[in-house]
PDB file of C-alpha atoms in Angstrom:
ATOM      1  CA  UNK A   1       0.000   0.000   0.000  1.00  0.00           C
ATOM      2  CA  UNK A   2       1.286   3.493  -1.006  1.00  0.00           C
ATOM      3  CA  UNK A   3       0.416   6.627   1.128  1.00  0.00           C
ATOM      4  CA  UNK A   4       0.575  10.217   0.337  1.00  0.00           C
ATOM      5  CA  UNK A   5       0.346  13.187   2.750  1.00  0.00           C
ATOM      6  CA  UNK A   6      -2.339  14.814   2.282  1.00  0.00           C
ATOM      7  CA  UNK A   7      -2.081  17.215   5.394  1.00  0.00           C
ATOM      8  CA  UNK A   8       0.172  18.190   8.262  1.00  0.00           C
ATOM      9  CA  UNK A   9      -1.004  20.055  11.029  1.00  0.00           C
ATOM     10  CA  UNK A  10       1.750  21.358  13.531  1.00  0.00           C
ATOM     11  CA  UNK A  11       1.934  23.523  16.885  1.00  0.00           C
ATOM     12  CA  UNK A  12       5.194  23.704  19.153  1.00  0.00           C
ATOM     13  CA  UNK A  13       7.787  22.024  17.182  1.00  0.00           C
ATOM     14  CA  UNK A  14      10.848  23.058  16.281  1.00  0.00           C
ATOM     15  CA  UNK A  15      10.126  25.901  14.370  1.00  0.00           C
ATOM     16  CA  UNK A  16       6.242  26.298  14.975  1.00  0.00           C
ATOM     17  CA  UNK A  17       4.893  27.863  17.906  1.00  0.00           C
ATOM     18  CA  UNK A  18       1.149  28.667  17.069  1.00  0.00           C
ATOM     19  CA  UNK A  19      -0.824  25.957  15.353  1.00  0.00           C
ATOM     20  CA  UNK A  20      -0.158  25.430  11.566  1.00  0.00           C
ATOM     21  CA  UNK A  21      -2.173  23.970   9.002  1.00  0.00           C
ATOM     22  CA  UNK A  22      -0.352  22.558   5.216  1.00  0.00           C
ATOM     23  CA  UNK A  23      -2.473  20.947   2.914  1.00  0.00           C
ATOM     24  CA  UNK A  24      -0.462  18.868   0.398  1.00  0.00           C
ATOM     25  CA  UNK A  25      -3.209  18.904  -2.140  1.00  0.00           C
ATOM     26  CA  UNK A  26      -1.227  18.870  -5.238  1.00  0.00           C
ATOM     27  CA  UNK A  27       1.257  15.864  -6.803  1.00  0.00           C
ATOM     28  CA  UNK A  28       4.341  18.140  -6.124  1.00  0.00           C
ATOM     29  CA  UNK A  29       5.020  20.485  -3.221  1.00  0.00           C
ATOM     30  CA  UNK A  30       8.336  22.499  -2.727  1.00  0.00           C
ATOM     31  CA  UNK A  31       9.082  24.005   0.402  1.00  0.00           C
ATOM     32  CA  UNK A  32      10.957  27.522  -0.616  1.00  0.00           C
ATOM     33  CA  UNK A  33      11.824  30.440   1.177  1.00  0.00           C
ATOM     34  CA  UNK A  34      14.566  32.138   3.157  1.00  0.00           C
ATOM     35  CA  UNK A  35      16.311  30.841   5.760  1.00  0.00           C
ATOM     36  CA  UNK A  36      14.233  30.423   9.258  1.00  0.00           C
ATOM     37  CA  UNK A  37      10.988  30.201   7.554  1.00  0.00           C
ATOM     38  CA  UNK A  38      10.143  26.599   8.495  1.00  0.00           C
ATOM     39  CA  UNK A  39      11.330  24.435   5.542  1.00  0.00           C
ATOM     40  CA  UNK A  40      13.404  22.329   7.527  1.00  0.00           C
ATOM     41  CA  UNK A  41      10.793  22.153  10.852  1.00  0.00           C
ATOM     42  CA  UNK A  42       8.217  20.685   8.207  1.00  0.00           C
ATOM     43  CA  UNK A  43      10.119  18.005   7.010  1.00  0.00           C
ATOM     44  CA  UNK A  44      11.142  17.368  10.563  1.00  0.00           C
ATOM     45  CA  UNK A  45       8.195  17.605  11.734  1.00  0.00           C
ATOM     46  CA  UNK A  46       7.109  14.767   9.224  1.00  0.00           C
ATOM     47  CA  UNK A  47       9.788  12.841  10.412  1.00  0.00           C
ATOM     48  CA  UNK A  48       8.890  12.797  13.742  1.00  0.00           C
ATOM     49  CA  UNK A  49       5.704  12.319  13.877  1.00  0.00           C
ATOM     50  CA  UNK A  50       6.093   8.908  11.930  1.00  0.00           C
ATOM     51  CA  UNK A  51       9.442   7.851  13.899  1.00  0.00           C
ATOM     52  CA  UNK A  52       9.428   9.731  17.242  1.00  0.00           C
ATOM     53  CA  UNK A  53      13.167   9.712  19.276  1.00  0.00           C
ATOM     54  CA  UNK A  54      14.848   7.864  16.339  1.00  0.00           C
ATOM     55  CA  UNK A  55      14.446  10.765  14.347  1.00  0.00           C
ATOM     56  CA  UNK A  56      16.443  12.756  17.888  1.00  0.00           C
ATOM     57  CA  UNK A  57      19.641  13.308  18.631  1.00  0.00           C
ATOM     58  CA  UNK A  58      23.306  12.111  18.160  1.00  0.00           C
ATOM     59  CA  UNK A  59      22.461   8.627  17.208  1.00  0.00           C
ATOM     60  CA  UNK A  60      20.916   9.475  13.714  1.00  0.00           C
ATOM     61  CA  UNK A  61      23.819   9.867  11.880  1.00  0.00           C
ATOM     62  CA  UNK A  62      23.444  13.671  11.348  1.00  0.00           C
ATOM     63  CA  UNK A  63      25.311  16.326  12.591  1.00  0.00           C
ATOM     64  CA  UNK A  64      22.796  18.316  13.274  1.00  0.00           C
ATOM     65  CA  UNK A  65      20.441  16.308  15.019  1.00  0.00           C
ATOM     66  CA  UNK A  66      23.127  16.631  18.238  1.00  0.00           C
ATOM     67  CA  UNK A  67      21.224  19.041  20.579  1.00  0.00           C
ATOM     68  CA  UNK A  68      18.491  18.826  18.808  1.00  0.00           C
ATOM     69  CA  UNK A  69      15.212  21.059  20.606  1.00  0.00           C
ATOM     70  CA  UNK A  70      11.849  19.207  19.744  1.00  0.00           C
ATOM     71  CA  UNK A  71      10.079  21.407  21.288  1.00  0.00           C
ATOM     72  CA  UNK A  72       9.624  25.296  20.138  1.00  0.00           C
ATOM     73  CA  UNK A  73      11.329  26.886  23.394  1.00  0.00           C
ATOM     74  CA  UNK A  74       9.712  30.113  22.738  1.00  0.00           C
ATOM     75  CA  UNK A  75       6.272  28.930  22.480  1.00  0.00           C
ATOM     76  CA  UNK A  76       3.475  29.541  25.573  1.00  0.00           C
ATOM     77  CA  UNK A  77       3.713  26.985  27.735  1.00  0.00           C
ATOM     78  CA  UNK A  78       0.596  26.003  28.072  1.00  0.00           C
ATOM     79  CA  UNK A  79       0.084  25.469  24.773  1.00  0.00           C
ATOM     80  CA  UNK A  80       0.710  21.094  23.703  1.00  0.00           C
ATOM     81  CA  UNK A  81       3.657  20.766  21.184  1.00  0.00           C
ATOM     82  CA  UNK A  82       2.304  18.052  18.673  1.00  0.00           C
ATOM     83  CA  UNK A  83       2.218  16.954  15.209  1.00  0.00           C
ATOM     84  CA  UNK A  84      -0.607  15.382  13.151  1.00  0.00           C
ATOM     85  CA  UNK A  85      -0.057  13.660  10.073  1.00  0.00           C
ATOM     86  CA  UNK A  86      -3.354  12.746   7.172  1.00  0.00           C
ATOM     87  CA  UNK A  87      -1.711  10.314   5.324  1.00  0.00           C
ATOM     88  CA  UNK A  88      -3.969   9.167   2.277  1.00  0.00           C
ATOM     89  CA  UNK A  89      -3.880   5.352   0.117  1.00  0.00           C
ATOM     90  CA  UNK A  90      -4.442   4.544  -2.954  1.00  0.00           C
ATOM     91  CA  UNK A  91      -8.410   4.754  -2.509  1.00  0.00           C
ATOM     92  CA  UNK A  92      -8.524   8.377  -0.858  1.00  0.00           C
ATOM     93  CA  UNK A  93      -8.958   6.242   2.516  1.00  0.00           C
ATOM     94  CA  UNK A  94      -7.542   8.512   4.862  1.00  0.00           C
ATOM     95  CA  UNK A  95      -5.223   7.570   8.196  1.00  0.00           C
ATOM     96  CA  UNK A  96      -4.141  10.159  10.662  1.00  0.00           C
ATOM     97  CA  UNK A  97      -0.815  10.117  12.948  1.00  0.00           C
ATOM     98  CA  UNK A  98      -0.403  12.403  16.146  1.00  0.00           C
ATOM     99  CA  UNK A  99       2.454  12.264  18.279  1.00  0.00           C
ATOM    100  CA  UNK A 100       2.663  14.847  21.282  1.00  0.00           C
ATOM    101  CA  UNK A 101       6.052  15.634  23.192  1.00  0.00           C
ATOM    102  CA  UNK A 102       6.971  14.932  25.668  1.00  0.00           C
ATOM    103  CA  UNK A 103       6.853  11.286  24.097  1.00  0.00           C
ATOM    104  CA  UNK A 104       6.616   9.020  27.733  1.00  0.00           C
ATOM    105  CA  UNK A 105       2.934   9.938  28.410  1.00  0.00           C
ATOM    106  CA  UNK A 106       0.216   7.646  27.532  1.00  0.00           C
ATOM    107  CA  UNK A 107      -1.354   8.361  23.778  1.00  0.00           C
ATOM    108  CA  UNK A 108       2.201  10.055  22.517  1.00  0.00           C
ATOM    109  CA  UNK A 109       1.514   8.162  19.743  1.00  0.00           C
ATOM    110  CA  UNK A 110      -2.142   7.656  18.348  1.00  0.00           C
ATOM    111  CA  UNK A 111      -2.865   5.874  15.194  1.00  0.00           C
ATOM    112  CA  UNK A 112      -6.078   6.398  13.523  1.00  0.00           C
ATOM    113  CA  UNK A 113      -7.742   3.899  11.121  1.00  0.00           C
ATOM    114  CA  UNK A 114     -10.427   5.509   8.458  1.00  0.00           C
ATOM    115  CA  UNK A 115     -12.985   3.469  10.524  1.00  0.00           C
ATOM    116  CA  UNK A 116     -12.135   5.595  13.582  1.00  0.00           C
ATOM    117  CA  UNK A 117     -10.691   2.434  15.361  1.00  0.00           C
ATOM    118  CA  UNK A 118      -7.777   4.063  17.375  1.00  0.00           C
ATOM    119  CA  UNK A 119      -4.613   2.830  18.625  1.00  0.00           C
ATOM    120  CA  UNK A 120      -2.146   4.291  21.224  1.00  0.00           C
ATOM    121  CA  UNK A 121       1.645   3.888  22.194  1.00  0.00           C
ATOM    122  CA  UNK A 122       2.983   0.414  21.537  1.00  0.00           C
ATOM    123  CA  UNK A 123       0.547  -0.711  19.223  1.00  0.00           C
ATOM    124  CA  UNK A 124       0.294   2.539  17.459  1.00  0.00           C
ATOM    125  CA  UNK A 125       4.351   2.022  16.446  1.00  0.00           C
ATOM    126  CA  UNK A 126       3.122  -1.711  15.718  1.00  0.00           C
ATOM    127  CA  UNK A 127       0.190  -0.349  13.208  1.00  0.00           C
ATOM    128  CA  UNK A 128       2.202   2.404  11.943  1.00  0.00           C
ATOM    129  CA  UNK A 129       5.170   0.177  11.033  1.00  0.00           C
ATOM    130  CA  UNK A 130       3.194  -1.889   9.166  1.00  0.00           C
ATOM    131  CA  UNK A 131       1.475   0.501   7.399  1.00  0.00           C
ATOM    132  CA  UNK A 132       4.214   2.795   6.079  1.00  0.00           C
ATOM    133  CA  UNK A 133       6.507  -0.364   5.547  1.00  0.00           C
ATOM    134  CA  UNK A 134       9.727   2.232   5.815  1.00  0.00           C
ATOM    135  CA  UNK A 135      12.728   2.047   8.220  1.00  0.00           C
ATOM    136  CA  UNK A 136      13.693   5.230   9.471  1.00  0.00           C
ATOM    137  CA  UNK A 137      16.875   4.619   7.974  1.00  0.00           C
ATOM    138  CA  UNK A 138      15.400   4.770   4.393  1.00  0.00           C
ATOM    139  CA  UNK A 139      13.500   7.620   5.025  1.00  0.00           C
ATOM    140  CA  UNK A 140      16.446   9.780   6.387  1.00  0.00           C
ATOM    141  CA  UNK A 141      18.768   8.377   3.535  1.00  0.00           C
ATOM    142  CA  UNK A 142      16.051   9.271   1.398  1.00  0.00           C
ATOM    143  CA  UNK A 143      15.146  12.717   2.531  1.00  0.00           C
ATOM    144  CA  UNK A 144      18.592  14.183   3.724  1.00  0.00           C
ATOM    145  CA  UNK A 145      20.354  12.680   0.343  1.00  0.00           C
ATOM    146  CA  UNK A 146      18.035  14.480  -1.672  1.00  0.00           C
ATOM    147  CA  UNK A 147      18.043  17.762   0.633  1.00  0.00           C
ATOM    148  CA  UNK A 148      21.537  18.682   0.160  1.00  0.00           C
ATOM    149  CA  UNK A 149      21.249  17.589  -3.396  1.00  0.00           C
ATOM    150  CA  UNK A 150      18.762  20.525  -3.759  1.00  0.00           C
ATOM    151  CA  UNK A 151      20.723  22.716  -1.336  1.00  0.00           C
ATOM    152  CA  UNK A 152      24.224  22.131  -3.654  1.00  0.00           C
ATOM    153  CA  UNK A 153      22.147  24.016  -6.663  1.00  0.00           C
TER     154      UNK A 153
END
C-alpha cells in the first residue's frame, strides 16, 4: 500500500509555535523560502511524527540532530507541542498520525484507522510500522540525500 500526505497540522515544534495547518493537495510540493521560515521544521516535523526519538539526537547519523530542541522553546507553555499527520492510500482512505512531546505519556503516539478504530503507544508504532513499511533509515537516507542535493544548486 502506497500513502501520500495529504495534510500536516503542527503547533510547538521546532520551528512552529502557534498551530499550523499545510495541505499537500497537489502531486508536487516544494518548500521555498529564506532561511528560518520553516522548511526544515516541516520536514522534521514529518519525520517525527512517523518515527518519534529515532528521528532525535546524536544517534541518527546527522550532525545536526546533536542538541536537537523538539520542542519550540519560545512557544506559551501552556500550549501542547504536537504533530498530526493525514496520510492518504491509494483509494482516498484517509489515516491520521499524532504524536505529542513529551513522548513518555500515555497516547504520545495515536494511530487512527479511516474506521475511527484508534490505537495508542505500543501498538500505534506496531500499526504504523506496518502501514508505512519504511525504516527510518530509508526515510532519512532518502530525505537528507536528496536535501543537500537541492541545497548544492
Amino acid at each position: 500500500m502506497m500513502f501520500t500526505i495529504s495534510s500536516l497540522k503542527v503547533q510547538g515544534f521546532r520551528g512552529y509555535t502557534d498551530c499550523q495547518e499545510l495541505v499537500f493537495d497537489k502531486d508536487a510540493v516544494f518548500l521555498l523560502g529564506d532561511n528560518h521560515k520553516g522548511k526544515s521544521s516541516t520536514l522534521n516535523a514529518i519525520e517525527w511524527c512517523l518515527f518519534g526519538n529515532e528521528s532525535v539526537g546524536g544517534t541518527t547519523g546527522l550532525r545536526e540532530r546533536i542538541g536537537w530542541e523538539v520542542q519550540n522553546r519560545n512557544m506559551d507553555t501552556s500550549k501542547e507541542t504536537f504533530v498530526e499527520l493525514t496520510l492518504k492510500d491509494e483509494q482516498g482512505s484517509a489515516f491520521k498520525v499524532s504524536r505529542k512531546y513529551p513522548t513518555n505519556k500515555k497516547g504520545a503516539l495515536i494511530v487512527t484507522y479511516p474506521d475511527g478504530e484508534s490505537f495508542a503507544d505500543n501498538e500505534a508504532v506496531i500499526k504504523l510500522s506496518s502501514l508505512i513499511k519504511l525504516s527510518y533509515r530509508d526515510f532519512v537516507t532518502t530525505v537528507y540525500q536528496r536535501q543537500e542535493a537541492i541545497r548544492s544548486f
